[in-house]
Amino acid sequence: MESKVSANFIWPKEFCVEAHDELQAPVVDLDGFLKGHDDATQHASNLIREACLNHGFFQVVNHGVDSSLIKEAYDSMDSFFKLPKERKVSITRKPGASSGYSGAHAERFSSNLPWKETLSLPYRDTTSEHVVENYFNSNVGEDFEQAGVVFQKYSECVKNLAVKLTELLAISLGVDRLHYRELFDNGCSIMRLNYYPLCEEPSLALGTGPHCDPTSITILHQDNVGGLDVFVDKKWQKVRPHPDAFVINIGDTFSALTNGRYKSCLHRVVVNDYKDRRSLAFFLCPKDDMVIKPPKEIVLQDGSQKYPDFTWAQLLYFTQNHHRADEDTLPHFAKWLLSSKTVE
């Protein structure tokens, strides 16, 4: 019997093994930390340290992002993905770009395609220009002007949360709490809307294939459908949706900033045959030209620096032009970077 899933969406069976266990990732209450309470801050940093040493995933509640704003973001996202295909395709992401619409990343790849649609938006801190809002006005159309306002505000709130988390991560590492903040001032982060349609044969396809995020920190809100899995202890484990929480995970860039102490862990999204899934992902990125290297005190403690110094612009170029993100992105990038310098 012929499959209802076309060949370029079918993944090898070993990638699609079903997850049965649930990941034991802490749900960290940020209320005391955000209010400046020392004991609560230390407790939160201890939970985060343990999670990041093991797999790099945790969830946060009482994070300061209003639930009504999150709902508005989902409503606006639903309106966008319901648009006719030809209108969405008109703003397809260009090769090498980090913004625009993508239908299964077919503009970049021809096999092992993800069963999803995405809209990626650039976000940069600026008082003179609302980057996300302007993107909608310039590219999507006047009827989505309010959606631009919603996603601009959402991005601002989540970026603020992300920067606060860099402080908590610094505390958990035992370095100055403001050490990482300057890296992310005026950096161009990425706001991504993900839509995963139901799939008639979900055992053959994946919403997103196994990968590690090359970015610094990912702040994800997932709806109540579920589908996010993390590869820990040699098996896939589910990340249970929590309606009031953001899922936080360490990306390759922040792992390098910790000299590899904190894990950038392999994860994926599975699909189902009963309900569409949506998620809102914010990828915190440093300034393009900022040098990525771990604090001196961590290198001294560890005895050596695990990865060569690099910039986010170099890693982004590598993942857009030379390497499809996977669990070995950082080691492959380090080899590529060193060989490029040798050629120079």
mmCIF file of C-alpha atoms in Angstrom:
data_model
loop_
_atom_site.group_PDB
_atom_site.id
_atom_site.type_symbol
_atom_site.label_atom_id
_atom_site.label_comp_id
_atom_site.label_asym_id
_atom_site.label_seq_id
_atom_site.Cartn_x
_atom_site.Cartn_y
_atom_site.Cartn_z
ATOM 1 C CA MET A 1 0.000 0.000 0.000
ATOM 2 C CA GLU A 2 1.386 3.385 -1.002
ATOM 3 C CA SER A 3 2.249 5.759 1.822
ATOM 4 C CA LYS A 4 0.242 8.961 2.249
ATOM 5 C CA VAL A 5 3.496 10.700 3.220
ATOM 6 C CA SER A 6 5.656 11.664 0.243
ATOM 7 C CA ALA A 7 9.177 10.246 0.165
ATOM 8 C CA ASN A 8 10.999 13.494 0.938
ATOM 9 C CA PHE A 9 9.139 13.722 4.282
ATOM 10 C CA ILE A 10 9.912 10.143 5.367
ATOM 11 C CA TRP A 11 12.660 9.824 7.988
ATOM 12 C CA PRO A 12 14.785 6.730 8.744
ATOM 13 C CA LYS A 13 13.077 4.533 11.358
ATOM 14 C CA GLU A 14 15.833 5.036 13.938
ATOM 15 C CA PHE A 15 15.004 8.752 14.083
ATOM 16 C CA CYS A 16 11.303 8.106 14.681
ATOM 17 C CA VAL A 17 11.482 5.726 17.659
ATOM 18 C CA GLU A 18 8.632 6.648 19.987
ATOM 19 C CA ALA A 19 9.363 8.258 23.364
ATOM 20 C CA HIS A 20 7.677 6.632 26.353
ATOM 21 C CA ASP A 21 9.299 8.302 29.366
ATOM 22 C CA GLU A 22 8.899 11.890 30.489
ATOM 23 C CA LEU A 23 11.960 14.098 30.896
ATOM 24 C CA GLN A 24 12.519 15.032 34.523
ATOM 25 C CA ALA A 25 13.218 18.699 33.851
ATOM 26 C CA PRO A 26 12.652 21.103 36.765
ATOM 27 C CA VAL A 27 9.884 23.700 36.683
ATOM 28 C CA VAL A 28 11.635 26.765 38.103
ATOM 29 C CA ASP A 29 9.597 29.486 39.825
ATOM 30 C CA LEU A 30 11.161 32.840 38.871
ATOM 31 C CA ASP A 31 8.999 35.018 41.128
ATOM 32 C CA GLY A 32 11.524 35.380 43.965
ATOM 33 C CA PHE A 33 14.450 35.877 41.595
ATOM 34 C CA LEU A 34 12.655 38.619 39.652
ATOM 35 C CA LYS A 35 11.806 40.344 42.935
ATOM 36 C CA GLY A 36 15.439 40.227 44.055
ATOM 37 C CA HIS A 37 15.112 37.670 46.863
ATOM 38 C CA ASP A 38 18.506 36.070 47.532
ATOM 39 C CA ASP A 39 17.298 32.690 48.842
ATOM 40 C CA ALA A 40 14.850 32.208 45.966
ATOM 41 C CA THR A 41 17.543 33.226 43.474
ATOM 42 C CA GLN A 42 19.980 30.687 44.868
ATOM 43 C CA HIS A 43 17.340 27.944 44.848
ATOM 44 C CA ALA A 44 16.428 28.713 41.219
ATOM 45 C CA SER A 45 20.074 28.807 40.139
ATOM 46 C CA ASN A 46 20.740 25.441 41.818
ATOM 47 C CA LEU A 47 17.851 23.815 39.931
ATOM 48 C CA ILE A 48 19.040 25.320 36.652
ATOM 49 C CA ARG A 49 22.650 24.284 37.233
ATOM 50 C CA GLU A 50 21.685 20.644 37.775
ATOM 51 C CA ALA A 51 19.475 20.603 34.672
ATOM 52 C CA CYS A 52 22.067 22.298 32.464
ATOM 53 C CA LEU A 53 24.877 19.983 33.543
ATOM 54 C CA ASN A 54 22.686 17.004 32.582
ATOM 55 C CA HIS A 55 20.720 17.996 29.479
ATOM 56 C CA GLY A 56 20.217 21.769 29.239
ATOM 57 C CA PHE A 57 16.392 21.791 29.506
ATOM 58 C CA PHE A 58 14.169 23.336 32.178
ATOM 59 C CA GLN A 59 10.837 25.144 32.403
ATOM 60 C CA VAL A 60 10.060 28.472 34.067
ATOM 61 C CA VAL A 61 6.849 29.815 35.604
ATOM 62 C CA ASN A 62 6.010 33.230 37.090
ATOM 63 C CA HIS A 63 8.220 34.587 34.317
ATOM 64 C CA GLY A 64 6.562 37.970 33.882
ATOM 65 C CA VAL A 65 5.136 37.454 30.380
ATOM 66 C CA ASP A 66 1.382 38.070 30.494
ATOM 67 C CA SER A 67 -0.801 35.083 29.587
ATOM 68 C CA SER A 68 -3.164 37.315 27.579
ATOM 69 C CA LEU A 69 -0.227 38.414 25.387
ATOM 70 C CA ILE A 70 0.710 34.769 24.782
ATOM 71 C CA LYS A 71 -2.886 34.040 23.722
ATOM 72 C CA GLU A 72 -2.882 37.034 21.363
ATOM 73 C CA ALA A 73 0.338 35.713 19.812
ATOM 74 C CA TYR A 74 -1.248 32.298 19.183
ATOM 75 C CA ASP A 75 -4.376 33.886 17.690
ATOM 76 C CA SER A 76 -2.252 36.024 15.356
ATOM 77 C CA MET A 77 -0.149 33.014 14.391
ATOM 78 C CA ASP A 78 -3.270 30.987 13.568
ATOM 79 C CA SER A 79 -4.504 33.777 11.294
ATOM 80 C CA PHE A 80 -1.204 33.837 9.411
ATOM 81 C CA PHE A 81 -0.949 30.092 8.783
ATOM 82 C CA LYS A 82 -4.568 30.004 7.545
ATOM 83 C CA LEU A 83 -3.639 32.349 4.691
ATOM 84 C CA PRO A 84 -3.664 30.959 1.127
ATOM 85 C CA LYS A 85 -0.429 29.187 0.247
ATOM 86 C CA GLU A 86 0.461 31.644 -2.536
ATOM 87 C CA ARG A 87 0.376 34.556 -0.107
ATOM 88 C CA LYS A 88 2.628 32.812 2.430
ATOM 89 C CA VAL A 89 5.043 31.699 -0.285
ATOM 90 C CA SER A 90 5.353 35.326 -1.446
ATOM 91 C CA ILE A 91 7.468 36.019 1.664
ATOM 92 C CA THR A 92 9.541 32.812 1.501
ATOM 93 C CA ARG A 93 12.796 32.991 3.411
ATOM 94 C CA LYS A 94 15.717 33.720 1.094
ATOM 95 C CA PRO A 95 18.826 31.468 1.137
ATOM 96 C CA GLY A 96 21.105 32.465 4.009
ATOM 97 C CA ALA A 97 18.452 34.732 5.556
ATOM 98 C CA SER A 98 16.990 34.248 9.023
ATOM 99 C CA SER A 99 13.586 35.808 8.333
ATOM 100 C CA GLY A 100 10.598 34.834 6.195
ATOM 101 C CA TYR A 101 8.187 31.967 5.583
ATOM 102 C CA SER A 102 9.303 28.379 5.136
ATOM 103 C CA GLY A 103 7.206 25.413 4.075
ATOM 104 C CA ALA A 104 9.101 22.405 5.412
ATOM 105 C CA HIS A 105 12.473 24.048 4.591
ATOM 106 C CA ALA A 106 12.040 22.739 1.047
ATOM 107 C CA GLU A 107 13.871 25.838 -0.206
ATOM 108 C CA ARG A 108 17.051 24.472 1.410
ATOM 109 C CA PHE A 109 16.705 20.678 1.522
ATOM 110 C CA SER A 110 15.144 17.883 -0.529
ATOM 111 C CA SER A 111 15.070 14.951 1.920
ATOM 112 C CA ASN A 112 14.259 14.371 5.597
ATOM 113 C CA LEU A 113 11.997 17.409 5.409
ATOM 114 C CA PRO A 114 10.246 18.576 8.594
ATOM 115 C CA TRP A 115 6.444 18.288 8.667
ATOM 116 C CA LYS A 116 5.831 21.944 9.472
ATOM 117 C CA GLU A 117 5.475 25.529 8.344
ATOM 118 C CA THR A 118 7.372 28.369 9.988
ATOM 119 C CA LEU A 119 7.523 32.143 9.935
ATOM 120 C CA SER A 120 10.789 33.599 11.214
ATOM 121 C CA LEU A 121 11.020 37.227 12.299
ATOM 122 C CA PRO A 122 14.104 39.328 13.115
ATOM 123 C CA TYR A 123 14.125 41.033 16.497
ATOM 124 C CA ARG A 124 16.568 43.728 17.587
ATOM 125 C CA ASP A 125 16.435 46.063 20.598
ATOM 126 C CA THR A 126 15.893 49.555 19.312
ATOM 127 C CA THR A 127 13.829 52.528 20.390
ATOM 128 C CA SER A 128 13.858 54.120 16.941
ATOM 129 C CA GLU A 129 12.519 51.169 14.944
ATOM 130 C CA HIS A 130 10.051 48.396 15.767
ATOM 131 C CA VAL A 131 11.712 45.677 13.699
ATOM 132 C CA VAL A 132 9.065 42.947 14.052
ATOM 133 C CA GLU A 133 6.162 45.332 13.556
ATOM 134 C CA ASN A 134 7.816 46.834 10.487
ATOM 135 C CA TYR A 135 8.484 43.365 9.062
ATOM 136 C CA PHE A 136 4.754 42.605 9.100
ATOM 137 C CA ASN A 137 3.856 45.981 7.631
ATOM 138 C CA SER A 138 6.419 45.648 4.821
ATOM 139 C CA ASN A 139 6.043 41.967 3.990
ATOM 140 C CA VAL A 140 2.790 40.426 5.207
ATOM 141 C CA GLY A 141 0.301 43.222 4.532
ATOM 142 C CA GLU A 142 -1.848 45.911 6.098
ATOM 143 C CA ASP A 143 -4.443 43.391 7.308
ATOM 144 C CA PHE A 144 -1.737 41.970 9.596
ATOM 145 C CA GLU A 145 -0.736 45.287 11.096
ATOM 146 C CA GLN A 146 -2.158 44.331 14.509
ATOM 147 C CA ALA A 147 -0.319 40.990 14.388
ATOM 148 C CA GLY A 148 2.897 42.954 13.946
ATOM 149 C CA VAL A 149 2.092 44.976 17.062
ATOM 150 C CA VAL A 150 1.403 41.775 19.030
ATOM 151 C CA PHE A 151 4.608 40.019 17.984
ATOM 152 C CA GLN A 152 6.672 43.170 18.565
ATOM 153 C CA LYS A 153 5.413 43.341 22.145
ATOM 154 C CA TYR A 154 5.776 39.583 22.631
ATOM 155 C CA SER A 155 9.376 39.679 21.375
ATOM 156 C CA GLU A 156 10.219 42.599 23.673
ATOM 157 C CA CYS A 157 8.815 40.775 26.723
ATOM 158 C CA VAL A 158 10.510 37.474 25.927
ATOM 159 C CA LYS A 159 13.845 39.179 25.141
ATOM 160 C CA ASN A 160 13.652 40.828 28.566
ATOM 161 C CA LEU A 161 13.035 37.411 30.137
ATOM 162 C CA ALA A 162 15.928 35.914 28.150
ATOM 163 C CA VAL A 163 18.352 38.577 29.367
ATOM 164 C CA LYS A 164 17.218 37.976 32.958
ATOM 165 C CA LEU A 165 17.881 34.281 32.447
ATOM 166 C CA THR A 166 21.466 35.040 31.388
ATOM 167 C CA GLU A 167 21.933 36.537 34.861
ATOM 168 C CA LEU A 168 20.527 33.446 36.535
ATOM 169 C CA LEU A 169 22.701 31.214 34.363
ATOM 170 C CA ALA A 170 25.775 33.279 35.288
ATOM 171 C CA ILE A 171 24.933 32.920 38.990
ATOM 172 C CA SER A 172 24.531 29.162 38.520
ATOM 173 C CA LEU A 173 28.021 29.035 36.969
ATOM 174 C CA GLY A 174 29.579 31.059 39.767
ATOM 175 C CA VAL A 175 30.581 34.022 37.586
ATOM 176 C CA ASP A 176 29.538 37.675 37.821
ATOM 177 C CA ARG A 177 25.783 37.831 37.243
ATOM 178 C CA LEU A 178 26.120 40.502 34.547
ATOM 179 C CA HIS A 179 28.945 38.738 32.702
ATOM 180 C CA TYR A 180 26.821 37.559 29.758
ATOM 181 C CA ARG A 181 24.405 40.478 29.440
ATOM 182 C CA GLU A 182 26.546 42.732 27.250
ATOM 183 C CA LEU A 183 26.844 39.965 24.657
ATOM 184 C CA PHE A 184 23.147 40.280 23.896
ATOM 185 C CA ASP A 185 22.655 44.042 23.886
ATOM 186 C CA ASN A 186 21.520 44.997 20.371
ATOM 187 C CA GLY A 187 21.961 41.459 19.074
ATOM 188 C CA CYS A 188 19.545 40.346 16.334
ATOM 189 C CA SER A 189 17.517 37.521 17.848
ATOM 190 C CA ILE A 190 14.980 35.368 16.002
ATOM 191 C CA MET A 191 11.273 35.030 16.734
ATOM 192 C CA ARG A 192 9.812 31.925 15.068
ATOM 193 C CA LEU A 193 6.219 30.797 14.698
ATOM 194 C CA ASN A 194 5.862 27.029 14.231
ATOM 195 C CA TYR A 195 2.826 25.225 12.829
ATOM 196 C CA TYR A 196 2.780 21.412 12.700
ATOM 197 C CA PRO A 197 -0.236 20.052 10.751
ATOM 198 C CA LEU A 198 -1.628 16.656 11.705
ATOM 199 C CA CYS A 199 -0.079 13.795 9.762
ATOM 200 C CA GLU A 200 -1.941 10.651 8.688
ATOM 201 C CA GLU A 201 1.145 8.478 9.187
ATOM 202 C CA PRO A 202 3.021 10.128 12.090
ATOM 203 C CA SER A 203 5.367 7.164 12.569
ATOM 204 C CA LEU A 204 7.065 8.048 9.268
ATOM 205 C CA ALA A 205 7.523 11.802 9.648
ATOM 206 C CA LEU A 206 8.946 14.323 12.101
ATOM 207 C CA GLY A 207 7.812 17.872 12.780
ATOM 208 C CA THR A 208 11.427 18.855 13.368
ATOM 209 C CA GLY A 209 14.298 16.405 13.011
ATOM 210 C CA PRO A 210 16.853 15.702 15.760
ATOM 211 C CA HIS A 211 19.085 18.743 16.236
ATOM 212 C CA CYS A 212 20.760 21.048 18.736
ATOM 213 C CA ASP A 213 19.960 24.754 18.511
ATOM 214 C CA PRO A 214 23.037 26.656 17.262
ATOM 215 C CA THR A 215 21.776 29.820 18.988
ATOM 216 C CA SER A 216 22.359 30.801 22.638
ATOM 217 C CA ILE A 217 19.162 30.270 24.622
ATOM 218 C CA THR A 218 15.755 29.157 23.326
ATOM 219 C CA ILE A 219 12.578 30.362 25.050
ATOM 220 C CA LEU A 220 9.734 28.170 23.810
ATOM 221 C CA HIS A 221 6.033 28.252 24.520
ATOM 222 C CA GLN A 222 4.278 25.110 23.323
ATOM 223 C CA ASP A 223 0.533 24.556 23.186
ATOM 224 C CA ASN A 224 -1.139 21.696 25.056
ATOM 225 C CA VAL A 225 -0.800 19.137 22.239
ATOM 226 C CA GLY A 226 2.734 17.999 23.083
ATOM 227 C CA GLY A 227 5.400 16.664 20.755
ATOM 228 C CA LEU A 228 8.722 18.012 22.019
ATOM 229 C CA ASP A 229 11.189 15.198 22.824
ATOM 230 C CA VAL A 230 14.726 15.363 24.232
ATOM 231 C CA PHE A 231 17.401 12.671 23.836
ATOM 232 C CA VAL A 232 18.727 11.934 27.333
ATOM 233 C CA ASP A 233 20.281 8.759 28.760
ATOM 234 C CA LYS A 234 20.326 7.188 25.287
ATOM 235 C CA LYS A 235 16.561 7.447 24.760
ATOM 236 C CA TRP A 236 13.935 9.942 23.662
ATOM 237 C CA GLN A 237 11.954 11.516 26.496
ATOM 238 C CA LYS A 238 8.862 13.729 26.307
ATOM 239 C CA VAL A 239 8.702 17.318 27.571
ATOM 240 C CA ARG A 240 5.214 17.636 29.035
ATOM 241 C CA PRO A 241 3.422 20.880 28.084
ATOM 242 C CA HIS A 242 2.783 23.229 31.010
ATOM 243 C CA PRO A 243 0.286 25.971 30.044
ATOM 244 C CA ASP A 244 1.873 28.660 32.217
ATOM 245 C CA ALA A 245 5.485 27.788 31.489
ATOM 246 C CA PHE A 246 8.193 28.497 28.971
ATOM 247 C CA VAL A 247 10.540 25.656 28.047
ATOM 248 C CA ILE A 248 14.135 26.889 28.169
ATOM 249 C CA ASN A 249 17.032 25.121 26.523
ATOM 250 C CA ILE A 250 20.716 25.822 26.098
ATOM 251 C CA GLY A 251 21.974 26.228 22.530
ATOM 252 C CA ASP A 252 25.425 25.577 21.086
ATOM 253 C CA THR A 253 26.552 29.200 21.408
ATOM 254 C CA PHE A 254 25.782 29.392 25.113
ATOM 255 C CA SER A 255 27.301 25.945 25.642
ATOM 256 C CA ALA A 256 30.542 27.367 24.198
ATOM 257 C CA LEU A 257 30.199 30.336 26.565
ATOM 258 C CA THR A 258 30.288 27.840 29.459
ATOM 259 C CA ASN A 259 33.272 25.980 27.963
ATOM 260 C CA GLY A 260 30.976 23.056 27.227
ATOM 261 C CA ARG A 261 29.876 22.606 30.842
ATOM 262 C CA TYR A 262 26.233 23.278 30.056
ATOM 263 C CA LYS A 263 24.691 20.894 27.560
ATOM 264 C CA SER A 264 23.156 21.766 24.233
ATOM 265 C CA CYS A 265 21.014 18.679 23.941
ATOM 266 C CA LEU A 266 19.581 16.822 20.968
ATOM 267 C CA HIS A 267 15.818 17.363 20.612
ATOM 268 C CA ARG A 268 13.053 16.892 18.046
ATOM 269 C CA VAL A 269 9.323 17.430 17.474
ATOM 270 C CA VAL A 270 7.027 14.493 16.673
ATOM 271 C CA VAL A 271 3.701 14.843 14.858
ATOM 272 C CA ASN A 272 0.353 13.131 15.366
ATOM 273 C CA ASP A 273 -2.758 12.165 13.391
ATOM 274 C CA TYR A 274 -5.372 13.869 15.569
ATOM 275 C CA LYS A 275 -4.494 17.530 16.154
ATOM 276 C CA ASP A 276 -2.348 20.354 14.772
ATOM 277 C CA ARG A 277 0.413 21.641 17.063
ATOM 278 C CA ARG A 278 1.753 25.193 17.414
ATOM 279 C CA SER A 279 4.619 26.754 19.288
ATOM 280 C CA LEU A 280 6.308 30.128 19.725
ATOM 281 C CA ALA A 281 10.108 30.018 19.782
ATOM 282 C CA PHE A 282 12.428 32.907 20.615
ATOM 283 C CA PHE A 283 16.114 32.334 19.916
ATOM 284 C CA LEU A 284 18.390 34.663 21.856
ATOM 285 C CA CYS A 285 21.415 35.626 19.758
ATOM 286 C CA PRO A 286 24.472 37.762 20.557
ATOM 287 C CA LYS A 287 25.670 40.668 18.456
ATOM 288 C CA ASP A 288 27.118 39.384 15.178
ATOM 289 C CA ASP A 289 30.660 40.572 15.848
ATOM 290 C CA MET A 290 30.848 39.797 19.577
ATOM 291 C CA VAL A 291 33.576 37.252 20.350
ATOM 292 C CA ILE A 292 32.182 34.086 21.906
ATOM 293 C CA LYS A 293 34.479 32.681 24.572
ATOM 294 C CA PRO A 294 34.008 31.381 28.122
ATOM 295 C CA PRO A 295 34.915 33.434 31.236
ATOM 296 C CA LYS A 296 38.600 33.224 32.183
ATOM 297 C CA GLU A 297 37.818 31.754 35.600
ATOM 298 C CA ILE A 298 35.954 28.815 34.039
ATOM 299 C CA VAL A 299 38.812 28.120 31.606
ATOM 300 C CA LEU A 300 41.300 28.243 34.491
ATOM 301 C CA GLN A 301 39.206 25.772 36.487
ATOM 302 C CA ASP A 302 38.794 23.451 33.492
ATOM 303 C CA GLY A 303 42.443 23.679 32.438
ATOM 304 C CA SER A 304 41.821 24.528 28.768
ATOM 305 C CA GLN A 305 39.332 26.159 26.405
ATOM 306 C CA LYS A 306 37.181 23.561 24.633
ATOM 307 C CA TYR A 307 36.311 25.546 21.494
ATOM 308 C CA PRO A 308 38.179 28.270 19.578
ATOM 309 C CA ASP A 309 36.972 31.867 19.865
ATOM 310 C CA PHE A 310 34.315 32.670 17.272
ATOM 311 C CA THR A 311 31.554 35.136 16.471
ATOM 312 C CA TRP A 312 27.855 34.412 16.125
ATOM 313 C CA ALA A 313 28.042 35.659 12.515
ATOM 314 C CA GLN A 314 30.562 32.898 11.727
ATOM 315 C CA LEU A 315 28.455 30.139 13.299
ATOM 316 C CA LEU A 316 25.277 31.407 11.621
ATOM 317 C CA TYR A 317 27.023 31.440 8.236
ATOM 318 C CA PHE A 318 28.234 27.869 8.820
ATOM 319 C CA THR A 319 24.753 26.546 9.692
ATOM 320 C CA GLN A 320 23.106 28.365 6.779
ATOM 321 C CA ASN A 321 25.654 27.400 4.132
ATOM 322 C CA HIS A 322 27.690 24.364 5.162
ATOM 323 C CA HIS A 323 25.949 22.270 7.802
ATOM 324 C CA ARG A 324 22.418 21.160 8.661
ATOM 325 C CA ALA A 325 22.100 21.605 12.434
ATOM 326 C CA ASP A 326 22.519 18.345 14.364
ATOM 327 C CA GLU A 327 24.095 17.078 17.588
ATOM 328 C CA ASP A 328 27.620 17.635 16.239
ATOM 329 C CA THR A 329 27.236 21.154 14.873
ATOM 330 C CA LEU A 330 29.685 22.734 17.321
ATOM 331 C CA PRO A 331 32.549 20.220 16.847
ATOM 332 C CA HIS A 332 32.126 20.362 13.043
ATOM 333 C CA PHE A 333 32.046 24.145 13.162
ATOM 334 C CA ALA A 334 35.222 24.278 15.268
ATOM 335 C CA LYS A 335 37.052 22.106 12.705
ATOM 336 C CA TRP A 336 35.730 24.206 9.811
ATOM 337 C CA LEU A 337 36.716 27.439 11.555
ATOM 338 C CA LEU A 338 40.254 26.253 12.311
ATOM 339 C CA SER A 339 40.740 24.957 8.761
ATOM 340 C CA SER A 340 39.442 28.257 7.334
ATOM 341 C CA LYS A 341 41.986 30.178 9.408
ATOM 342 C CA THR A 342 44.724 27.827 8.214
ATOM 343 C CA VAL A 343 43.789 28.574 4.597
ATOM 344 C CA GLU A 344 43.855 32.318 5.311
#
